[in-house]
């Protein structure tokens, strides 16, 4: 039993060292108006995605989303990014999500609900905020946990890096 | 179990050698440790082990349409405040699933929620030591766009074993707009659930129902900024430890109505729970083996002193209502100033349901709209968020609490506590990457432990470092010797999906609640160490 676990973990670690980044898992989420949407559908328009897990009760998440809301119009022009924010508010606070985001003027973001944490679990998110940059092919390009003022610069740099990478591959 | 791991390892090896391209591996590791030293002033107990650790490791493997997961947990021994029955180690969760456009079939452990969770919700919350995962089979069908059907069967996790009851459940949901391809007009979703629990009747005296059924119906309507969410659930008589073994059916109702547009939001919620505790063991207590999770209408508070008096839902007896308004005053308006101002106000009131006792074994009767006499919880809150300049951001909050400690925490002799809380949260940005966030918090009450003051400071250097220090001072404690400082110092380093944190401090006794679930945290004094990584 122990040997098997050690062997498995060892191989996994070995694999990670030369492995590809993992792809967006397929999970059904809800939109604010009650439609079901699969996470894979987010990739349909071929844009890079900035994916952020947050909740109405999470203070640094709100700081992060406020910051991004101000920068989003410029980022869209420069990097073609689509910002998708996934609320992990459960039934207790889920009804607050729509009034919360609309009153703050975050309505440019794609807002999704993950009330039982299915997507959060599948993405291995332990603490929020936790954000990912996802390539148009679904592969994870970069991720970051927590938010401190200034992190937006790091996110922006990574988005530019991805854009440069995508531009070179499309030229080939 | 051994065989399962063996098979998984074999499949993995096979895929590793043949399926490089489609093989996906991801996972996360988390370790939380703390040292303990006895501290008689704050009642920190003597912990024989001196050091305790909770360890979690999750791995997911996916290959084409298949996905498998394995979670290792080790409690060496469980951190103070976690149930000692977690002590030990092993594979706590494992599953394999197959997914296609039409169906998803999962064997092994799984989580799920029907509607708002009134009749079924399985979830994991490590901070609470809560995990009521099912072990069995779960099927999800998507026959046409707009329709989703779920069916499951299984038993629930009980520390390192499983509860005695078998849960069988189905849920159907229909979104009319997706189904009929309607692009305009109101958005309408309807759903219904049926859940049944089987547990043998081993009671020599009473005849207890072995199969307990519960069902629920729900409707969601969205139209031009309006949103309605209504769900009601019924459960047949289910004598249990929670309801003192009465033969009364249960009824649960939850609703929310909201309206919002850019710069404005309004939300009302209401609930009424009458004898609606539903577990896969009728004799279970504490947070164990819940099949459902009825949502409370009390919001989650995030500032430390607010969490001294957290609310926990009462599935057997509770009714309440809340209203909350959000307004954003525009830039350059009188109240908005240069950058705009965000104001929110809320009111929440929760109390008992009305009960007229009966003497035929059904316990009581209750009139639906008639409130009971006991107030459990009430809050009146106001919050302001404002950017003062390019460098300074301000948040201010006021909260007036009425907290029935005896009812909420199941204690005797504390009564109802009236408290006022004021918070000032300031962020100052020195440079683009360096910022200091400070909190000044005051809690004023003449009851219980008396008044508190707290100062908190966090210096962050983006994108890696956080230095945090705080002091909570219980200056108003009626016992002079207990007017002590609870301080904490910590350093956190973040790199992409990984986080390492080390700290030292003295932590007050308290309860941590999320939703209806709470965990008692004894006071402690010592070093904390935590590391987590996602890959």
Coordinates of C-alpha atoms in Angstrom, one line a residue, chain A residues 1-2 4-5 7-9 11-16 18 20-23 25-28 30 32-38 40-41 57-59 62-63 66-67 70-71 90-96 98-100 102-105 107 115-118 120-127 130 132 139 142-154 158, chain B residues 2 5-6 9 12-13 16 20-21 23-30 58-60 67 91 99 111-113 116 121-123 140 142 148 173 175 178 187 189 222 254 256 258 260-267 269 295-296 298-300 302-303 311 324 326 328 331 342 385 395 429 432-433 435 439 460 462-463 466 494 496-499 514-515 532 534-535:
Chain A
X1 CA 0.0 0.0 0.0
X2 CA 2.6 2.5 1.1
X4 CA 2.2 2.1 -4.2
X5 CA 1.5 5.5 -2.9
X7 CA 5.6 5.1 -6.3
X8 CA 2.6 7.0 -7.6
X9 CA 3.5 10.3 -5.9
X11 CA 6.0 9.4 -10.7
X12 CA 3.6 12.3 -10.5
X13 CA 6.4 14.5 -9.3
X14 CA 8.6 13.2 -12.0
X15 CA 5.9 13.9 -14.5
X16 CA 5.4 17.4 -13.2
X18 CA 8.7 17.8 -17.5
X20 CA 2.6 20.3 -19.6
X21 CA 0.4 22.6 -17.6
X22 CA -3.1 21.3 -17.0
X23 CA -6.1 22.2 -19.0
X25 CA -11.5 21.1 -16.3
X26 CA -15.1 20.7 -17.5
X27 CA -17.5 21.9 -14.8
X28 CA -21.1 23.3 -15.1
X30 CA -24.4 29.2 -13.3
X32 CA -26.3 35.4 -12.8
X33 CA -29.6 34.9 -14.7
X34 CA -29.8 31.2 -14.0
X35 CA -28.4 29.7 -17.2
X36 CA -26.1 26.7 -17.0
X37 CA -22.7 27.2 -18.7
X38 CA -19.8 24.8 -19.0
X40 CA -15.2 24.8 -21.7
X41 CA -17.7 27.2 -23.3
X57 CA -17.2 38.3 2.1
X58 CA -13.5 38.2 0.9
X59 CA -11.8 41.6 1.5
X62 CA -12.9 43.0 -3.5
X63 CA -9.7 45.1 -3.6
X66 CA -12.0 47.0 -7.9
X67 CA -8.5 47.4 -9.3
X70 CA -10.5 50.2 -13.6
X71 CA -7.8 48.6 -15.7
X90 CA -22.8 29.6 -1.2
X91 CA -26.6 29.8 -0.9
X92 CA -26.1 31.9 2.2
X93 CA -24.7 34.9 0.3
X94 CA -25.4 34.0 -3.3
X95 CA -28.4 36.3 -3.7
X96 CA -26.1 39.3 -2.8
X98 CA -25.8 40.4 -8.5
X99 CA -26.6 43.5 -6.5
X100 CA -23.0 43.6 -5.2
X102 CA -23.8 45.7 -10.3
X103 CA -23.7 48.4 -7.7
X104 CA -19.9 48.4 -8.0
X105 CA -20.0 48.7 -11.7
X107 CA -20.7 44.4 -14.9
X115 CA -22.1 27.8 -5.0
X116 CA -20.9 24.4 -4.0
X117 CA -17.3 24.9 -4.9
X118 CA -17.2 22.3 -7.7
X120 CA -12.9 25.7 -7.1
X121 CA -12.1 22.1 -6.1
X122 CA -11.4 21.1 -9.7
X123 CA -9.0 24.0 -10.0
X124 CA -7.2 23.1 -6.8
X125 CA -8.0 26.5 -5.2
X126 CA -7.3 26.4 -1.4
X127 CA -7.6 30.1 -0.4
X130 CA -6.8 32.8 -6.5
X132 CA -5.3 32.0 -13.3
X139 CA -4.0 25.4 -20.8
X142 CA 0.1 31.3 -14.9
X143 CA -1.6 31.4 -11.5
X144 CA -1.4 33.5 -8.4
X145 CA -2.8 33.2 -4.9
X146 CA -3.7 36.2 -2.7
X147 CA -3.8 39.8 -3.8
X148 CA -1.6 42.7 -2.6
X149 CA -1.8 46.2 -4.2
X150 CA 0.7 46.1 -7.1
X151 CA -0.1 42.5 -8.1
X152 CA -2.0 44.0 -11.0
X153 CA 1.3 44.9 -12.6
X154 CA 2.5 41.3 -12.4
X158 CA 2.0 37.9 -17.7
Chain B
X2 CA -5.7 -1.1 -1.4
X5 CA -5.0 2.5 -5.2
X6 CA -3.2 -0.3 -7.0
X9 CA -1.3 3.4 -9.9
X12 CA -1.5 6.0 -14.2
X13 CA 1.7 4.1 -15.2
X16 CA 2.2 7.9 -18.5
X20 CA 1.5 11.8 -22.7
X21 CA -0.5 14.3 -24.7
X23 CA -2.8 13.0 -19.8
X24 CA -3.5 15.8 -17.3
X25 CA -2.3 15.9 -13.8
X26 CA -3.1 18.6 -11.2
X27 CA -3.5 18.8 -7.5
X28 CA -2.8 20.6 -4.3
X29 CA -0.9 20.1 -1.0
X30 CA -1.6 21.8 2.2
X58 CA -5.2 16.1 -3.5
X59 CA -4.3 14.7 -6.9
X60 CA -6.5 14.7 -10.0
X67 CA -11.1 11.8 -14.5
X91 CA -7.1 8.1 1.7
X99 CA -17.9 12.5 -18.8
X111 CA -20.1 16.4 -3.5
X112 CA -23.3 18.0 -4.8
X113 CA -25.9 20.6 -4.0
X116 CA -30.3 26.1 -2.3
X121 CA -25.8 19.5 0.1
X122 CA -22.5 17.7 0.5
X123 CA -19.4 19.8 0.7
X140 CA -25.7 13.7 -14.2
X142 CA -28.0 16.5 -19.9
X148 CA -30.3 18.7 -16.2
X173 CA -33.8 21.4 -13.3
X175 CA -34.2 26.5 -17.8
X178 CA -32.3 27.5 -23.0
X187 CA -35.4 34.1 -17.7
X189 CA -35.7 28.2 -14.2
X222 CA -34.7 37.0 -13.7
X254 CA -36.1 30.2 1.6
X256 CA -34.6 36.1 -2.0
X258 CA -33.2 41.5 -5.6
X260 CA -29.8 46.0 -9.3
X261 CA -28.5 48.2 -12.0
X262 CA -25.1 50.0 -12.4
X263 CA -24.5 51.9 -9.2
X264 CA -27.4 50.5 -7.2
X265 CA -28.4 47.2 -5.6
X266 CA -31.2 46.1 -3.3
X267 CA -31.7 42.6 -1.9
X269 CA -34.1 37.5 1.9
X295 CA -28.9 28.7 4.4
X296 CA -28.9 31.3 7.1
X298 CA -27.1 36.4 8.3
X299 CA -24.2 37.7 6.2
X300 CA -20.6 36.5 6.7
X302 CA -14.8 39.3 7.8
X303 CA -13.3 41.6 10.4
X311 CA -24.4 33.4 13.9
X324 CA -29.5 45.2 2.2
X326 CA -25.8 49.2 -2.0
X328 CA -22.5 54.0 -5.5
X331 CA -17.5 60.6 -9.3
X342 CA -19.8 53.2 -2.1
X385 CA -15.9 52.6 1.0
X395 CA -13.4 51.8 4.5
X429 CA 0.2 53.0 -0.9
X432 CA 3.4 51.0 -6.7
X433 CA 4.3 47.6 -5.0
X435 CA 1.3 49.2 0.7
X439 CA -7.4 48.3 10.8
X460 CA 2.7 44.1 1.6
X462 CA 3.8 42.8 -4.3
X463 CA 3.9 40.2 -5.6
X466 CA 3.0 40.1 3.5
X494 CA 3.5 33.9 -2.1
X496 CA 2.4 31.9 -8.1
X497 CA 0.1 29.1 -6.7
X498 CA 2.2 28.5 -3.6
X499 CA 2.0 30.1 -0.2
X514 CA -19.3 29.3 8.0
X515 CA -22.9 28.9 7.0
X532 CA 0.1 25.2 0.5
X534 CA -1.4 24.2 -6.3
X535 CA 0.0 22.5 -9.4

